[in-house]
PDB file of C-alpha atoms in Angstrom:
ATOM      1  CA  MET A   1      52.628  88.813 -46.420  1.00  0.00           C
ATOM      2  CA  ARG A   2      49.661  87.226 -44.693  1.00  0.00           C
ATOM      3  CA  ALA A   3      46.596  86.382 -46.746  1.00  0.00           C
ATOM      4  CA  VAL A   4      43.110  85.051 -46.128  1.00  0.00           C
ATOM      5  CA  ASN A   5      41.623  82.257 -48.227  1.00  0.00           C
ATOM      6  CA  THR A   6      37.907  82.955 -48.259  1.00  0.00           C
ATOM      7  CA  GLU A   7      34.931  83.451 -50.587  1.00  0.00           C
ATOM      8  CA  ILE A   8      33.518  86.496 -52.331  1.00  0.00           C
ATOM      9  CA  THR A   9      30.006  86.748 -53.714  1.00  0.00           C
ATOM     10  CA  TYR A  10      29.790  87.596 -57.415  1.00  0.00           C
ATOM     11  CA  LEU A  11      26.943  87.984 -59.889  1.00  0.00           C
ATOM     12  CA  ALA A  12      26.105  84.601 -61.411  1.00  0.00           C
ATOM     13  CA  PRO A  13      26.016  84.050 -65.180  1.00  0.00           C
ATOM     14  CA  GLY A  14      22.530  84.492 -66.618  1.00  0.00           C
ATOM     15  CA  SER A  15      21.191  86.789 -63.898  1.00  0.00           C
ATOM     16  CA  PHE A  16      18.731  88.989 -65.802  1.00  0.00           C
ATOM     17  CA  ILE A  17      16.639  91.123 -63.386  1.00  0.00           C
ATOM     18  CA  ASN A  18      19.162  92.957 -61.231  1.00  0.00           C
ATOM     19  CA  ARG A  19      17.769  95.280 -58.589  1.00  0.00           C
ATOM     20  CA  ARG A  20      18.777  96.145 -55.047  1.00  0.00           C
ATOM     21  CA  PHE A  21      15.911  96.857 -52.677  1.00  0.00           C
ATOM     22  CA  VAL A  22      16.824  98.724 -49.509  1.00  0.00           C
ATOM     23  CA  ALA A  23      14.585  99.282 -46.493  1.00  0.00           C
ATOM     24  CA  PRO A  24      15.446 100.130 -42.867  1.00  0.00           C
ATOM     25  CA  GLY A  25      17.794  97.443 -41.538  1.00  0.00           C
ATOM     26  CA  ILE A  26      17.720  95.197 -44.612  1.00  0.00           C
ATOM     27  CA  GLU A  27      18.987  95.085 -48.213  1.00  0.00           C
ATOM     28  CA  VAL A  28      18.020  92.438 -50.795  1.00  0.00           C
ATOM     29  CA  ASN A  29      19.221  91.810 -54.344  1.00  0.00           C
ATOM     30  CA  THR A  30      16.905  90.235 -56.915  1.00  0.00           C
ATOM     31  CA  GLY A  31      19.821  88.983 -59.004  1.00  0.00           C
ATOM     32  CA  THR A  32      21.381  85.546 -58.809  1.00  0.00           C
ATOM     33  CA  TYR A  33      24.746  85.332 -57.054  1.00  0.00           C
ATOM     34  CA  GLU A  34      27.404  82.695 -56.472  1.00  0.00           C
ATOM     35  CA  THR A  35      30.402  82.517 -54.154  1.00  0.00           C
ATOM     36  CA  TYR A  36      33.895  81.951 -55.502  1.00  0.00           C
ATOM     37  CA  PRO A  37      37.083  81.080 -53.613  1.00  0.00           C
ATOM     38  CA  VAL A  38      39.554  83.965 -53.563  1.00  0.00           C
ATOM     39  CA  THR A  39      42.726  84.980 -51.795  1.00  0.00           C
ATOM     40  CA  ILE A  40      42.602  88.372 -50.096  1.00  0.00           C
ATOM     41  CA  ARG A  41      46.013  89.771 -49.219  1.00  0.00           C
ATOM     42  CA  ASP A  42      46.539  91.831 -46.098  1.00  0.00           C
ATOM     43  CA  GLY A  43      47.959  95.164 -47.218  1.00  0.00           C
ATOM     44  CA  ARG A  44      48.779  96.477 -43.751  1.00  0.00           C
ATOM     45  CA  PRO A  45      52.528  95.678 -43.924  1.00  0.00           C
ATOM     46  CA  ILE A  46      52.791  97.725 -47.139  1.00  0.00           C
ATOM     47  CA  LYS A  47      50.014 100.224 -46.452  1.00  0.00           C
ATOM     48  CA  ASP A  48      52.051 103.207 -47.663  1.00  0.00           C
ATOM     49  CA  GLU A  49      52.397 101.701 -51.150  1.00  0.00           C
ATOM     50  CA  PHE A  50      48.694 102.100 -52.016  1.00  0.00           C
ATOM     51  CA  ASN A  51      47.402 105.265 -53.669  1.00  0.00           C
ATOM     52  CA  LEU A  52      44.312 106.549 -55.462  1.00  0.00           C
ATOM     53  CA  ASP A  53      45.860 106.961 -58.896  1.00  0.00           C
ATOM     54  CA  THR A  54      47.279 103.427 -59.033  1.00  0.00           C
ATOM     55  CA  GLN A  55      45.203 100.924 -57.042  1.00  0.00           C
ATOM     56  CA  GLY A  56      42.254 103.300 -56.605  1.00  0.00           C
ATOM     57  CA  PHE A  57      42.236 103.292 -52.813  1.00  0.00           C
ATOM     58  CA  VAL A  58      44.368 104.622 -49.968  1.00  0.00           C
ATOM     59  CA  LEU A  59      44.640 104.119 -46.196  1.00  0.00           C
ATOM     60  CA  ALA A  60      45.223 107.232 -44.084  1.00  0.00           C
ATOM     61  CA  GLU A  61      45.415 108.304 -40.452  1.00  0.00           C
ATOM     62  CA  HIS A  62      42.745 110.631 -39.079  1.00  0.00           C
ATOM     63  CA  ARG A  63      41.595 111.302 -35.528  1.00  0.00           C
ATOM     64  CA  SER A  64      37.965 112.382 -35.504  1.00  0.00           C
ATOM     65  CA  ALA A  65      36.325 114.696 -32.974  1.00  0.00           C
ATOM     66  CA  VAL A  66      33.273 112.401 -33.039  1.00  0.00           C
ATOM     67  CA  ALA A  67      33.142 110.450 -29.772  1.00  0.00           C
ATOM     68  CA  ASP A  68      30.239 108.195 -30.774  1.00  0.00           C
ATOM     69  CA  PHE A  69      29.582 107.405 -34.429  1.00  0.00           C
ATOM     70  CA  SER A  70      26.238 105.889 -33.507  1.00  0.00           C
ATOM     71  CA  ASP A  71      25.091 109.353 -32.359  1.00  0.00           C
ATOM     72  CA  ARG A  72      23.427 110.896 -35.389  1.00  0.00           C
ATOM     73  CA  GLN A  73      23.698 114.446 -34.072  1.00  0.00           C
ATOM     74  CA  GLN A  74      27.451 114.145 -33.523  1.00  0.00           C
ATOM     75  CA  VAL A  75      27.962 112.786 -37.023  1.00  0.00           C
ATOM     76  CA  ASP A  76      25.827 115.494 -38.608  1.00  0.00           C
ATOM     77  CA  THR A  77      27.431 118.365 -36.709  1.00  0.00           C
ATOM     78  CA  LEU A  78      31.070 117.257 -36.497  1.00  0.00           C
ATOM     79  CA  TYR A  79      31.859 114.689 -39.143  1.00  0.00           C
ATOM     80  CA  THR A  80      30.607 116.559 -42.214  1.00  0.00           C
ATOM     81  CA  ASP A  81      33.347 119.183 -42.162  1.00  0.00           C
ATOM     82  CA  GLU A  82      35.961 116.593 -41.270  1.00  0.00           C
ATOM     83  CA  VAL A  83      35.077 114.420 -44.251  1.00  0.00           C
ATOM     84  CA  SER A  84      35.315 117.277 -46.736  1.00  0.00           C
ATOM     85  CA  GLU A  85      38.745 118.248 -45.439  1.00  0.00           C
ATOM     86  CA  ILE A  86      40.005 114.647 -45.489  1.00  0.00           C
ATOM     87  CA  VAL A  87      38.837 114.108 -49.066  1.00  0.00           C
ATOM     88  CA  LYS A  88      40.381 117.383 -50.221  1.00  0.00           C
ATOM     89  CA  ALA A  89      43.670 116.446 -48.595  1.00  0.00           C
ATOM     90  CA  LEU A  90      43.759 112.924 -50.052  1.00  0.00           C
ATOM     91  CA  THR A  91      42.658 113.871 -53.584  1.00  0.00           C
ATOM     92  CA  GLY A  92      43.967 117.422 -54.015  1.00  0.00           C
ATOM     93  CA  ALA A  93      40.506 118.488 -55.190  1.00  0.00           C
ATOM     94  CA  ASP A  94      39.214 122.055 -54.937  1.00  0.00           C
ATOM     95  CA  LYS A  95      35.625 121.347 -53.910  1.00  0.00           C
ATOM     96  CA  VAL A  96      33.820 118.434 -52.226  1.00  0.00           C
ATOM     97  CA  VAL A  97      30.119 117.607 -52.031  1.00  0.00           C
ATOM     98  CA  GLN A  98      28.753 114.853 -49.803  1.00  0.00           C
ATOM     99  CA  ARG A  99      25.808 112.580 -50.590  1.00  0.00           C
ATOM    100  CA  GLY A 100      24.995 111.314 -47.105  1.00  0.00           C
ATOM    101  CA  TRP A 101      26.432 108.822 -44.652  1.00  0.00           C
ATOM    102  CA  MET A 102      25.538 105.326 -43.504  1.00  0.00           C
ATOM    103  CA  VAL A 103      26.560 103.222 -40.512  1.00  0.00           C
ATOM    104  CA  ARG A 104      26.903  99.496 -41.215  1.00  0.00           C
ATOM    105  CA  THR A 105      27.132  96.659 -38.748  1.00  0.00           C
ATOM    106  CA  SER A 106      27.419  92.880 -38.877  1.00  0.00           C
ATOM    107  CA  GLY A 107      25.619  92.767 -35.525  1.00  0.00           C
ATOM    108  CA  GLU A 108      21.888  92.450 -34.938  1.00  0.00           C
ATOM    109  CA  LEU A 109      19.627  94.918 -36.744  1.00  0.00           C
ATOM    110  CA  LYS A 110      15.995  95.856 -36.331  1.00  0.00           C
ATOM    111  CA  LYS A 111      13.938  95.618 -39.523  1.00  0.00           C
ATOM    112  CA  ARG A 112      11.029  98.022 -39.413  1.00  0.00           C
ATOM    113  CA  LYS A 113       8.876 100.157 -41.645  1.00  0.00           C
ATOM    114  CA  VAL A 114       9.862 103.837 -41.834  1.00  0.00           C
ATOM    115  CA  GLU A 115       7.618 106.253 -43.693  1.00  0.00           C
ATOM    116  CA  GLY A 116       9.602 108.175 -46.285  1.00  0.00           C
ATOM    117  CA  TYR A 117      12.808 106.172 -45.861  1.00  0.00           C
ATOM    118  CA  THR A 118      15.716 107.900 -47.653  1.00  0.00           C
ATOM    119  CA  HIS A 119      18.548 105.349 -47.210  1.00  0.00           C
ATOM    120  CA  SER A 120      20.830 107.839 -45.498  1.00  0.00           C
ATOM    121  CA  SER A 121      21.934 108.600 -41.927  1.00  0.00           C
ATOM    122  CA  GLY A 122      20.829 105.162 -40.729  1.00  0.00           C
ATOM    123  CA  VAL A 123      22.157 101.710 -39.845  1.00  0.00           C
ATOM    124  CA  GLN A 124      22.312  98.913 -42.419  1.00  0.00           C
ATOM    125  CA  PRO A 125      24.066  95.538 -42.826  1.00  0.00           C
ATOM    126  CA  PRO A 126      27.364  95.346 -44.741  1.00  0.00           C
ATOM    127  CA  ALA A 127      27.034  94.955 -48.500  1.00  0.00           C
ATOM    128  CA  SER A 128      28.312  91.455 -49.227  1.00  0.00           C
ATOM    129  CA  GLU A 129      28.717  91.228 -53.008  1.00  0.00           C
ATOM    130  CA  ALA A 130      31.386  92.624 -55.330  1.00  0.00           C
ATOM    131  CA  HIS A 131      30.098  96.010 -56.436  1.00  0.00           C
ATOM    132  CA  VAL A 132      30.787  99.676 -57.134  1.00  0.00           C
ATOM    133  CA  ASP A 133      28.138 102.127 -55.995  1.00  0.00           C
ATOM    134  CA  TYR A 134      27.729 103.840 -59.400  1.00  0.00           C
ATOM    135  CA  MET A 135      27.853 102.744 -62.995  1.00  0.00           C
ATOM    136  CA  PRO A 136      30.100 105.140 -64.962  1.00  0.00           C
ATOM    137  CA  ASP A 137      27.253 106.944 -66.744  1.00  0.00           C
ATOM    138  CA  CYS A 138      25.332 107.266 -63.470  1.00  0.00           C
ATOM    139  CA  ALA A 139      28.378 108.800 -61.749  1.00  0.00           C
ATOM    140  CA  GLU A 140      28.789 111.303 -64.586  1.00  0.00           C
ATOM    141  CA  GLN A 141      25.137 112.375 -64.363  1.00  0.00           C
ATOM    142  CA  ILE A 142      25.168 112.745 -60.579  1.00  0.00           C
ATOM    143  CA  ALA A 143      28.458 114.669 -60.656  1.00  0.00           C
ATOM    144  CA  ALA A 144      27.097 117.224 -63.138  1.00  0.00           C
ATOM    145  CA  THR A 145      23.830 117.685 -61.235  1.00  0.00           C
ATOM    146  CA  LEU A 146      25.501 118.027 -57.823  1.00  0.00           C
ATOM    147  CA  TYR A 147      28.004 120.556 -59.088  1.00  0.00           C
ATOM    148  CA  ARG A 148      25.346 122.676 -60.769  1.00  0.00           C
ATOM    149  CA  GLU A 149      23.176 122.649 -57.642  1.00  0.00           C
ATOM    150  CA  SER A 150      25.994 123.199 -55.154  1.00  0.00           C
ATOM    151  CA  PHE A 151      28.170 125.752 -56.961  1.00  0.00           C
ATOM    152  CA  ALA A 152      25.903 127.914 -59.106  1.00  0.00           C
ATOM    153  CA  GLY A 153      27.943 130.216 -61.299  1.00  0.00           C
ATOM    154  CA  ALA A 154      31.240 128.466 -60.589  1.00  0.00           C
ATOM    155  CA  PRO A 155      33.597 127.700 -63.466  1.00  0.00           C
ATOM    156  CA  PRO A 156      33.301 124.202 -65.005  1.00  0.00           C
ATOM    157  CA  TYR A 157      35.225 121.394 -63.367  1.00  0.00           C
ATOM    158  CA  SER A 158      37.955 119.613 -65.298  1.00  0.00           C
ATOM    159  CA  ARG A 159      37.800 116.340 -63.383  1.00  0.00           C
ATOM    160  CA  PHE A 160      35.822 114.683 -60.609  1.00  0.00           C
ATOM    161  CA  ILE A 161      36.246 111.686 -58.329  1.00  0.00           C
ATOM    162  CA  ALA A 162      33.234 109.922 -56.828  1.00  0.00           C
ATOM    163  CA  ALA A 163      34.375 108.029 -53.744  1.00  0.00           C
ATOM    164  CA  SER A 164      33.560 106.682 -50.300  1.00  0.00           C
ATOM    165  CA  LEU A 165      35.358 107.601 -47.110  1.00  0.00           C
ATOM    166  CA  TRP A 166      35.153 104.472 -44.941  1.00  0.00           C
ATOM    167  CA  ARG A 167      36.002 104.089 -41.257  1.00  0.00           C
ATOM    168  CA  ALA A 168      35.599 101.136 -38.892  1.00  0.00           C
ATOM    169  CA  PHE A 169      34.822 102.264 -35.343  1.00  0.00           C
ATOM    170  CA  SER A 170      34.353  98.903 -33.617  1.00  0.00           C
ATOM    171  CA  GLU A 171      37.302  97.341 -31.824  1.00  0.00           C
ATOM    172  CA  PRO A 172      39.654  95.326 -34.062  1.00  0.00           C
ATOM    173  CA  PRO A 173      39.791  92.762 -35.471  1.00  0.00           C
ATOM    174  CA  GLN A 174      36.437  92.936 -37.283  1.00  0.00           C
ATOM    175  CA  ASP A 175      34.523  89.837 -38.384  1.00  0.00           C
ATOM    176  CA  TRP A 176      33.304  91.247 -41.723  1.00  0.00           C
ATOM    177  CA  PRO A 177      36.000  93.698 -42.904  1.00  0.00           C
ATOM    178  CA  LEU A 178      36.083  95.564 -46.203  1.00  0.00           C
ATOM    179  CA  ALA A 179      37.762  93.895 -49.195  1.00  0.00           C
ATOM    180  CA  LEU A 180      39.102  96.132 -51.967  1.00  0.00           C
ATOM    181  CA  CYS A 181      39.840  95.065 -55.534  1.00  0.00           C
ATOM    182  CA  ASP A 182      42.897  96.619 -57.175  1.00  0.00           C
ATOM    183  CA  GLY A 183      41.329  98.804 -59.864  1.00  0.00           C
ATOM    184  CA  ARG A 184      44.052  97.865 -62.359  1.00  0.00           C
ATOM    185  CA  SER A 185      42.757  94.286 -62.359  1.00  0.00           C
ATOM    186  CA  VAL A 186      39.262  95.346 -63.494  1.00  0.00           C
ATOM    187  CA  GLY A 187      38.456  95.834 -67.173  1.00  0.00           C
ATOM    188  CA  PRO A 188      36.729  99.052 -68.304  1.00  0.00           C
ATOM    189  CA  ASP A 189      33.773  97.117 -69.713  1.00  0.00           C
ATOM    190  CA  GLU A 190      33.172  94.977 -66.620  1.00  0.00           C
ATOM    191  CA  GLY A 191      30.124  95.580 -64.463  1.00  0.00           C
ATOM    192  CA  THR A 192      26.382  94.991 -64.832  1.00  0.00           C
ATOM    193  CA  PRO A 193      23.836  97.651 -63.787  1.00  0.00           C
ATOM    194  CA  ASN A 194      22.018  97.025 -60.511  1.00  0.00           C
ATOM    195  CA  ALA A 195      19.117  99.425 -59.941  1.00  0.00           C
ATOM    196  CA  LEU A 196      18.804 100.897 -56.433  1.00  0.00           C
ATOM    197  CA  ILE A 197      15.207 100.941 -55.219  1.00  0.00           C
ATOM    198  CA  ILE A 198      14.495 102.559 -51.857  1.00  0.00           C
ATOM    199  CA  VAL A 199      11.331 101.450 -50.071  1.00  0.00           C
ATOM    200  CA  ASP A 200       9.804 101.888 -46.630  1.00  0.00           C
ATOM    201  CA  GLU A 201       9.214  98.139 -46.350  1.00  0.00           C
ATOM    202  CA  LEU A 202      10.401  95.264 -48.540  1.00  0.00           C
ATOM    203  CA  PRO A 203       7.784  93.861 -50.944  1.00  0.00           C
ATOM    204  CA  ASP A 204       7.601  90.133 -51.537  1.00  0.00           C
ATOM    205  CA  ARG A 205       9.850  88.432 -54.092  1.00  0.00           C
ATOM    206  CA  GLU A 206       7.250  88.374 -56.857  1.00  0.00           C
ATOM    207  CA  ALA A 207       6.544  92.080 -56.441  1.00  0.00           C
ATOM    208  CA  MET A 208      10.278  92.874 -56.566  1.00  0.00           C
ATOM    209  CA  LEU A 209      10.418  91.463 -60.099  1.00  0.00           C
ATOM    210  CA  ASP A 210       7.446  93.499 -61.351  1.00  0.00           C
ATOM    211  CA  ASP A 211       7.918  95.982 -64.211  1.00  0.00           C
ATOM    212  CA  ILE A 212       6.569  98.866 -62.126  1.00  0.00           C
ATOM    213  CA  TRP A 213       9.981  99.390 -60.545  1.00  0.00           C
ATOM    214  CA  GLU A 214      11.791 100.287 -63.758  1.00  0.00           C
ATOM    215  CA  GLN A 215      11.214 104.038 -63.329  1.00  0.00           C
ATOM    216  CA  LYS A 216      11.566 104.130 -59.540  1.00  0.00           C
ATOM    217  CA  THR A 217      15.320 104.781 -59.347  1.00  0.00           C
ATOM    218  CA  VAL A 218      17.883 107.302 -60.526  1.00  0.00           C
ATOM    219  CA  VAL A 219      20.916 105.406 -59.223  1.00  0.00           C
ATOM    220  CA  THR A 220      22.474 102.292 -60.710  1.00  0.00           C
ATOM    221  CA  ALA A 221      25.371 100.473 -59.119  1.00  0.00           C
ATOM    222  CA  ALA A 222      27.779  98.140 -60.910  1.00  0.00           C
ATOM    223  CA  ILE A 223      27.841  94.484 -59.880  1.00  0.00           C
ATOM    224  CA  PHE A 224      30.486  92.109 -61.143  1.00  0.00           C
ATOM    225  CA  PRO A 225      30.702  88.571 -62.476  1.00  0.00           C
ATOM    226  CA  TYR A 226      33.671  86.571 -61.264  1.00  0.00           C
ATOM    227  CA  SER A 227      37.036  87.167 -62.884  1.00  0.00           C
ATOM    228  CA  PRO A 228      40.229  85.281 -61.969  1.00  0.00           C
ATOM    229  CA  GLU A 229      42.108  88.492 -62.831  1.00  0.00           C
ATOM    230  CA  HIS A 230      40.697  90.399 -59.851  1.00  0.00           C
ATOM    231  CA  ARG A 231      43.302  91.079 -57.158  1.00  0.00           C
ATOM    232  CA  TRP A 232      41.818  91.548 -53.699  1.00  0.00           C
ATOM    233  CA  TRP A 233      43.255  93.353 -50.668  1.00  0.00           C
ATOM    234  CA  TYR A 234      42.180  94.392 -47.198  1.00  0.00           C
ATOM    235  CA  PHE A 235      43.660  96.113 -44.163  1.00  0.00           C
ATOM    236  CA  SER A 236      43.396  93.924 -41.080  1.00  0.00           C
ATOM    237  CA  GLY A 237      42.628  95.353 -37.652  1.00  0.00           C
ATOM    238  CA  MET A 238      41.215  98.664 -38.803  1.00  0.00           C
ATOM    239  CA  ARG A 239      41.234 101.286 -36.016  1.00  0.00           C
ATOM    240  CA  ARG A 240      38.815 104.170 -35.524  1.00  0.00           C
ATOM    241  CA  ASP A 241      41.701 106.605 -36.183  1.00  0.00           C
ATOM    242  CA  GLU A 242      42.144 105.255 -39.733  1.00  0.00           C
ATOM    243  CA  VAL A 243      40.139 105.864 -42.888  1.00  0.00           C
ATOM    244  CA  VAL A 244      40.060 104.290 -46.328  1.00  0.00           C
ATOM    245  CA  LEU A 245      39.185 106.390 -49.360  1.00  0.00           C
ATOM    246  CA  LEU A 246      38.085 104.240 -52.314  1.00  0.00           C
ATOM    247  CA  LYS A 247      37.033 105.337 -55.770  1.00  0.00           C
ATOM    248  CA  PHE A 248      33.637 104.757 -57.339  1.00  0.00           C
ATOM    249  CA  HIS A 249      34.541 106.688 -60.495  1.00  0.00           C
ATOM    250  CA  ASP A 250      37.388 108.879 -61.700  1.00  0.00           C
ATOM    251  CA  SER A 251      36.660 110.938 -64.807  1.00  0.00           C
ATOM    252  CA  ASP A 252      40.378 111.136 -65.687  1.00  0.00           C
ATOM    253  CA  PRO A 253      40.984 108.207 -68.092  1.00  0.00           C
ATOM    254  CA  LYS A 254      44.686 108.232 -67.274  1.00  0.00           C
ATOM    255  CA  LYS A 255      44.003 107.222 -63.683  1.00  0.00           C
ATOM    256  CA  THR A 256      42.535 104.028 -62.185  1.00  0.00           C
ATOM    257  CA  MET A 257      38.790 104.485 -62.529  1.00  0.00           C
ATOM    258  CA  ARG A 258      37.082 102.444 -59.779  1.00  0.00           C
ATOM    259  CA  VAL A 259      37.411  99.864 -57.019  1.00  0.00           C
ATOM    260  CA  PRO A 260      34.968  96.953 -56.665  1.00  0.00           C
ATOM    261  CA  HIS A 261      34.548  96.199 -52.985  1.00  0.00           C
ATOM    262  CA  THR A 262      32.590  94.026 -50.594  1.00  0.00           C
ATOM    263  CA  ALA A 263      32.423  92.805 -47.023  1.00  0.00           C
ATOM    264  CA  PHE A 264      33.855  89.325 -46.473  1.00  0.00           C
ATOM    265  CA  HIS A 265      33.866  86.938 -43.533  1.00  0.00           C
ATOM    266  CA  ASP A 266      37.355  86.953 -42.046  1.00  0.00           C
ATOM    267  CA  THR A 267      37.814  83.786 -40.000  1.00  0.00           C
ATOM    268  CA  SER A 268      41.568  84.226 -39.592  1.00  0.00           C
ATOM    269  CA  PHE A 269      41.176  85.888 -36.177  1.00  0.00           C
ATOM    270  CA  ALA A 270      39.611  83.836 -33.390  1.00  0.00           C
ATOM    271  CA  ASP A 271      38.742  86.963 -31.404  1.00  0.00           C
ATOM    272  CA  ALA A 272      37.022  88.859 -34.234  1.00  0.00           C
ATOM    273  CA  ARG A 273      34.303  91.283 -33.150  1.00  0.00           C
ATOM    274  CA  PRO A 274      31.164  92.465 -34.954  1.00  0.00           C
ATOM    275  CA  ARG A 275      32.023  95.139 -37.461  1.00  0.00           C
ATOM    276  CA  GLN A 276      30.718  98.656 -37.070  1.00  0.00           C
ATOM    277  CA  SER A 277      31.692 101.178 -39.707  1.00  0.00           C
ATOM    278  CA  ILE A 278      30.623 104.483 -41.201  1.00  0.00           C
ATOM    279  CA  GLU A 279      30.851 105.461 -44.854  1.00  0.00           C
ATOM    280  CA  VAL A 280      30.295 108.812 -46.531  1.00  0.00           C
ATOM    281  CA  ARG A 281      29.781 109.125 -50.293  1.00  0.00           C
ATOM    282  CA  THR A 282      31.559 112.129 -51.762  1.00  0.00           C
ATOM    283  CA  PHE A 283      32.139 113.895 -55.068  1.00  0.00           C
ATOM    284  CA  ALA A 284      35.450 115.758 -55.306  1.00  0.00           C
ATOM    285  CA  TYR A 285      35.874 118.343 -58.094  1.00  0.00           C
ATOM    286  CA  PHE A 286      39.019 119.745 -59.711  1.00  0.00           C
ATOM    287  CA  LEU A 287      38.853 123.172 -61.368  1.00  0.00           C
TER     288      LEU A 287
END
């Protein structure tokens, strides 16, 4: 099995003000981070051995009707229904709610001020630190709220999975592919809250650390200190007709709960191209 010896960015010991500021075309963490050498194994030769219940992620084939994922109208009109059907098929869930999509690219981005920026349906750089998009308590709160708002009067759900459906649409191989940590190698108590703060334009560093931001967010991600126990995988040469579904949170304690993930610089291919990908956050409910 081929493997890549590279580095992954983790939260440094002693980092005490952890916030993630996002503005159009740029994302900045206030925390302190360090890179650690890791080995990331290429799971493509054994791609059929990965599943949601065990590792917490799965690779699947899917041909989309979207011809251009950089066309917002096509994504909004065509991809929404596709994503719900894919997630239902891969999870076995009864209902799916989406929480917006984002295109990410390792290529050049324009940083600009956008009035009323919502951090959805745009283009951002890849996230390059080990993280999960929701802390467990945050995922539970969002799941309950979304279900109540989306399915008024429906019977209570017995289980939910918060996840991301991820697809690369640039030509393979990609220069900054997605690394996935086997959820079985992550302890239930790992993860430090990282508050998501959405702004039209980034403030300066001193302002980012100000106390005024404490009540400005309802979403907290989990960021991770380094652990030698973490087992990292990726799928090389991702094609536009493939998708990865990875868990942010599974409410069933008998199943693997979550998958830390990050972009990493893959230098093992001399002809690597800038990565372009699209991700859709979803909540899948079981009745």
